Structures are given as structure tokens and as C-alpha cells.
Coordinates of C-alpha atoms in Angstrom, one line a residue:
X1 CA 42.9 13.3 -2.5
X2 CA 41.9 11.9 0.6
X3 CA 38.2 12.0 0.3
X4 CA 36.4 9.5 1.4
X5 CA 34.2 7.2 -1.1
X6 CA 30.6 9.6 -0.6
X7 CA 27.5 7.8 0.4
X8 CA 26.1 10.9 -2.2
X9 CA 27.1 13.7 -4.2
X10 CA 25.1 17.2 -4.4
X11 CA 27.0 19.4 -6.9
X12 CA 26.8 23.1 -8.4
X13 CA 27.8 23.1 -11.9
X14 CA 29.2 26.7 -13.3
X15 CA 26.8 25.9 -16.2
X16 CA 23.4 25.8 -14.6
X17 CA 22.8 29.1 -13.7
X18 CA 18.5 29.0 -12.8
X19 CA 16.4 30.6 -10.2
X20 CA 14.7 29.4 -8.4
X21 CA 17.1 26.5 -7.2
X22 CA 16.3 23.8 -9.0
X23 CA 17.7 20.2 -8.6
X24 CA 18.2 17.9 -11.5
X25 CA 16.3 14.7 -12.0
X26 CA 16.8 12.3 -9.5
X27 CA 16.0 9.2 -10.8
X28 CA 18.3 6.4 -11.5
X29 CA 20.4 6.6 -14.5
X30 CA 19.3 10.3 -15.2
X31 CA 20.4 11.5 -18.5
X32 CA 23.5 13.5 -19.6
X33 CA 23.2 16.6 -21.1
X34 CA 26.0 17.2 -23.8
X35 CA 26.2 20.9 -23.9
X36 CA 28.9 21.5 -25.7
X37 CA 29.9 21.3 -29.5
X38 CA 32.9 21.0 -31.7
X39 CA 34.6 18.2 -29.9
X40 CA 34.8 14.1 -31.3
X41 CA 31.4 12.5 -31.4
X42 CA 33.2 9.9 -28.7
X43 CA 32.0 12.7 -26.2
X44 CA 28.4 12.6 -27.0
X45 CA 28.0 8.9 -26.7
X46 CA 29.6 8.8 -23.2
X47 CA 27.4 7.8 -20.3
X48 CA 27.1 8.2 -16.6
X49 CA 24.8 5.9 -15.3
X50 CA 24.1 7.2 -11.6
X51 CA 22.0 5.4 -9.0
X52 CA 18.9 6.5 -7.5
X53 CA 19.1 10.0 -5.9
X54 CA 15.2 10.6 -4.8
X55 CA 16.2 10.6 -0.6
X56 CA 19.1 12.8 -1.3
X57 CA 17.0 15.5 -3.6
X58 CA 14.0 15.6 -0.4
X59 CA 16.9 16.1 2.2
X60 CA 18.2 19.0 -0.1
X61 CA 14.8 20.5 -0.4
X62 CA 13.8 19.7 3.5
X63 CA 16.9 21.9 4.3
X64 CA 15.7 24.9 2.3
X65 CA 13.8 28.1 4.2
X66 CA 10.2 28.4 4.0
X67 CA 11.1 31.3 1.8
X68 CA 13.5 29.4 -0.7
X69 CA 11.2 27.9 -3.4
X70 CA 12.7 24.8 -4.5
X71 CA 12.0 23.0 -8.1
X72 CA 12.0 19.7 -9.7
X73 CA 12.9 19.1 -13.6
X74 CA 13.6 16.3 -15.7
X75 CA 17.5 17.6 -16.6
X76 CA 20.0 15.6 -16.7
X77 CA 23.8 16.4 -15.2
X78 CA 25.5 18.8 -17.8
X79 CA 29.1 18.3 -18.6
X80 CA 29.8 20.4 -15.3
X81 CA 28.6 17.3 -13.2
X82 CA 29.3 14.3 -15.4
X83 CA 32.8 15.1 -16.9
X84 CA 34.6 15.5 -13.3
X85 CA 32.1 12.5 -11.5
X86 CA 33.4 10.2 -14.3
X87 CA 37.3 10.9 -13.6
X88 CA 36.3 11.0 -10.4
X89 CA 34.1 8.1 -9.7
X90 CA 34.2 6.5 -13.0
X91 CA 32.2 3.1 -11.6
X92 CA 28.8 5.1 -11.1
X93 CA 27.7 3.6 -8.3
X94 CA 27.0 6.9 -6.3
X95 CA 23.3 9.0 -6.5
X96 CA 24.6 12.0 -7.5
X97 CA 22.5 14.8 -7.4
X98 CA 23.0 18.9 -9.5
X99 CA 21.4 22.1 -7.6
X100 CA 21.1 24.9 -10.0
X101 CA 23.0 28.3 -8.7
X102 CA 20.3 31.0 -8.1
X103 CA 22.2 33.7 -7.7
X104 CA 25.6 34.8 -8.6
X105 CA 26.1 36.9 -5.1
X106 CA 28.4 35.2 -3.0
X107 CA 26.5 35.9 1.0
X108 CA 23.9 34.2 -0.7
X109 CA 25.7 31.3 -2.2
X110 CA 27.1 30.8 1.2
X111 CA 23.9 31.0 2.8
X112 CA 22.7 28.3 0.7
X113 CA 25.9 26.5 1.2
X114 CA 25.5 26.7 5.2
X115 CA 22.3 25.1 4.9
X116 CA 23.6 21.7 2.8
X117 CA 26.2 21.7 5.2
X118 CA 23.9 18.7 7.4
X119 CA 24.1 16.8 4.4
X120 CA 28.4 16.2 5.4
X121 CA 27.7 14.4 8.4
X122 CA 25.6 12.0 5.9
X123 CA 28.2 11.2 4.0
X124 CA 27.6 13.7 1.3
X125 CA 30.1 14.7 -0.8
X126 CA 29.4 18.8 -2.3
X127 CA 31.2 20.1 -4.9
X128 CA 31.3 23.4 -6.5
X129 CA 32.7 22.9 -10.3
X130 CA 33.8 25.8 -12.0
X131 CA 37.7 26.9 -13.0
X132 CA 39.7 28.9 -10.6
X133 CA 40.8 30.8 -14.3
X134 CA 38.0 31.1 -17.4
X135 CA 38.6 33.4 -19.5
X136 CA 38.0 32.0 -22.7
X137 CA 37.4 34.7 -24.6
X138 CA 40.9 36.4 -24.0
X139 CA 42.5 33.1 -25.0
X140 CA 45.9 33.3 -27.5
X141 CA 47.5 30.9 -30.0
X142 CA 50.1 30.6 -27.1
X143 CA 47.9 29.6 -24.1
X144 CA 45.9 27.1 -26.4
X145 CA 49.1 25.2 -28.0
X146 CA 52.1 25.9 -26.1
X147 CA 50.0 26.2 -22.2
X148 CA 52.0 30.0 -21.5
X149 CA 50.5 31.4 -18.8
X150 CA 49.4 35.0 -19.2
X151 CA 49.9 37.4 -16.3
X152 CA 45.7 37.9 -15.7
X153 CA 45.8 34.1 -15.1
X154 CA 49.1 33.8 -13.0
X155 CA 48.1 36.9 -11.0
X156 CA 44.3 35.8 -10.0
X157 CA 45.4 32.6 -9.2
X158 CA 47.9 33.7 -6.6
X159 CA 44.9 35.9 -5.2
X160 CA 43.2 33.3 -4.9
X161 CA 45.5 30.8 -3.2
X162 CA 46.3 33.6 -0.5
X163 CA 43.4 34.2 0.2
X164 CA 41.9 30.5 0.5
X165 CA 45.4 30.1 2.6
X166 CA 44.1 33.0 5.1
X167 CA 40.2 31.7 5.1
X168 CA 39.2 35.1 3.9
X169 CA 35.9 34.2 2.8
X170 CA 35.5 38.8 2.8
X171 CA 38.0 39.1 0.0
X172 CA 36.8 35.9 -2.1
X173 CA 33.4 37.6 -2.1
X174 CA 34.7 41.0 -3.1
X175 CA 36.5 39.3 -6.4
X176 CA 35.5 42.1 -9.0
X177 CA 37.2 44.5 -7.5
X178 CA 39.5 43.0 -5.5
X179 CA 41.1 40.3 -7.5
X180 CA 44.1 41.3 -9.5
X181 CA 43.6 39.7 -13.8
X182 CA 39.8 40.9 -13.5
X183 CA 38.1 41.1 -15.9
X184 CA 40.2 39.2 -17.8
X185 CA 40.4 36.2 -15.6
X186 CA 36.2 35.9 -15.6
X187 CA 34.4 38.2 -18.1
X188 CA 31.4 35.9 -16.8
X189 CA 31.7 35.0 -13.4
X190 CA 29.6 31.7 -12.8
X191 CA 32.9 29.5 -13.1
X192 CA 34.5 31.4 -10.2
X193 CA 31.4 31.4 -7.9
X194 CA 30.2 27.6 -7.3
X195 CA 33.3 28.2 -4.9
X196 CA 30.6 29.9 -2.5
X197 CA 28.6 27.2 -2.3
X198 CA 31.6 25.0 -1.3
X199 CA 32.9 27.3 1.4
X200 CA 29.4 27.8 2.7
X201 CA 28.9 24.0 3.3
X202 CA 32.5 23.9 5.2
X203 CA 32.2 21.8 8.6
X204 CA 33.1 25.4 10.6
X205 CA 33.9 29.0 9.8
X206 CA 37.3 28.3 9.9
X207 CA 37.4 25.0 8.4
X208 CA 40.8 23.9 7.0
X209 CA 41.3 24.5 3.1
X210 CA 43.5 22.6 1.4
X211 CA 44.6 23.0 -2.6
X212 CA 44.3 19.4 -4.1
X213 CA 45.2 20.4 -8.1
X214 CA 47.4 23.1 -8.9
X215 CA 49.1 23.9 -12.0
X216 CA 47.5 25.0 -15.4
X217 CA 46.1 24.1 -18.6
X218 CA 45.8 25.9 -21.6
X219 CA 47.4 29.0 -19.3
X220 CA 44.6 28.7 -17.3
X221 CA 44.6 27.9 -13.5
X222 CA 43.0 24.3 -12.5
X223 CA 43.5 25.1 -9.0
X224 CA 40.9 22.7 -7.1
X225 CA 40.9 23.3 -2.8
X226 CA 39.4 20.3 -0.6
X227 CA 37.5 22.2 2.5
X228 CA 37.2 20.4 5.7

């Protein structure tokens, strides 16, 4: 990646879905929220201690409309946030901050999206974490243990690329019934839409969108875009 080292991070995690948008709490060393199960107990005694993020959560909330209620809690950054920051930034030394997703609609996701987009000339790193494939519940032996690649996954994937290739933000938006692997590839579709968000907070419409992971795991695509 060529990213830059952020001054902050604002990200949407695929698992914090809550109206109205809600931002996590801000405060040095916020706690992680572990929700998941069946994995080693290593993965519940991991840590992310992140700085202060108190200035970043009252720029977010300064750039929301009159209109666009914005709350406070005391929740930590779910796996969503902390698992990629930690690969990503493993030292800690960044305020990060998590916006809930209020809505699954993609206009409004952008919407939201075009309004954090200020916070890039700061410095401010936004990411949108979700899986370009997630269809856990249509996973085989195969995909699990051997990493084949079904056709639902294969298929949506290359839809997806194309389209990111073309900036066709229309066809992104119209997934359900556009993308080929549907339902298949999302039977839930909050792991597909934090992409909005992302693409919303590009520098310009036509911003340059670049694929930084390709490939697959577990027959799923990992496919991960950088967006100007």
C-alpha cells in the first residue's frame, strides 16, 4: 500500500449496524469488543490500545446535517475495527475512531461518505471494512479446507472489480440485482456495503480506485480497493 501513516482513522465496521449514527467511545485506550466465539482464548486477550480520539469524534459530528442526529456510547472497536488496525498499524499510536452504519442503502451511505470526505485533507484515514465475498452460510468442506473457489464467489468478485475499474458507483449501488453470485455471495448485505461509505468520502467523483488485496480465502474474495 502506499498509504500514508494517518494523522487519524474513522472507520465503518460491517458489524455495527445502528441508527442513528453512532461513534464509538473516543477516549484513549477505548476497549475492544470480542464479538466473536469459537476461536483460541489468545484472541480474547488481545489489545489495541489507541490514543485519544475526542477532536476527531467533534469534527465527525460537526460535519453531520442539522437533520442527522449523531450519538455518543461507551463501545469499544469490534473485531471489524481492531483486527485490520492491528495488522495494519500494529504500534497503536493513531486515535482511531468507529461510526456505526445507519442505513444499509447505498445514496445514503455515500451521502454520509461525501460529508467525512473534509476529514482527507486532515490526514484522516476512512475505511469501510467488510469482505468483497461473505457468504458464510453457503460455505462447503472444500472452500473451508482446501480454499476452492465456488462460482457465486469467483463471479461477484469479477463484478465487482469491473465495475470499481469503470467507477460505476450506479451499478455498485444496484448490487441485489445486478451482481452475478447474489444471494449467495451476501445473504446479509452489511459486509458488502461499508464500501459506500468509502466511495462516498473519495477526493472527487471520479477519483482513482485502485485494488490493493486480491486473491481469496476460504473461496471467498479478500478483494480490498485504495480510492484516491
Amino acid at each position: 500500500s502506499n498509504i500514508e501513516k494517518p494523522k487519524a482513522i474513522l472507520i465503518v465496521s460491517a458489524h455495527w449496524e445502528s441508527a442513528p449514527i453512532t461513534l464509538s467511545n473516543p477516549l484513549a485506550g477505548t476497549p475492544l469488543v470480542y464479538d466473536f466465539s469459537g476461536f483460541d482464548q489468545k484472541f480474547y486477550e488481545m489489545t489495541y490500545q489507541s490514543p485519544d480520539a475526542q477532536e476527531l469524534a467533534k469534527k465527525v459530528t460537526a460535519l453531520m446535517p442539522d437533520t442527522e442526529q449523531v450519538a455518543m456510547t461507551n463501545r469499544g472497536l469490534d473485531h471489524g475495527a481492531w483486527v485490520p488496525l492491528k495488522v495494519m498499524y500494529p504500534d497503536a499510536d493513531i486515535p482511531v475512531l468507529q461510526m456505526s452504519m445507519p442505513t444499509s442503502d447505498p445514496g445514503k451511505l455515500m451521502e454520509i461518505g461525501k460529508r467525512l470526505q473534509p476529514l482527507r485533507d486532515e490526514g484522516v484515514l476512512v475505511i469501510g471494512s467488510g469482505f468483497m465475498v461473505h457468504g458464510l452460510r453457503h460455505a462447503t468442506h472444500e472452500m473451508l479446507f482446501f480454499n476452492i473457489i465456488p462460482a457465486w464467489s469467483q463471479e461477484f468478485d469479477a463484478w465487482a472489480d469491473e465495475a470499481l475499474k469503470r467507477g460505476d458507483i450506479d451499478t455498485l449501488a444496484n448490487y441485489k440485482t445486478t451482481a452475478p453470485g447474489m444471494p449467495y455471495a451476501h445473504p446479509t448485505v452489511e459486509h458488502f456495503t461499508p464500501l459506500f461509505v468509502a466511495l462516498g468520502a473519495a477526493s472527487s467523483p471520479d477519483a482513482k480506485i485502485t485494488t490493493a488485496i486480491d486473491g481469496y480465502r476460504f473461496g471467498f474474495s479478500r478483494r480490498s480497493i485504495e480510492v484516491a
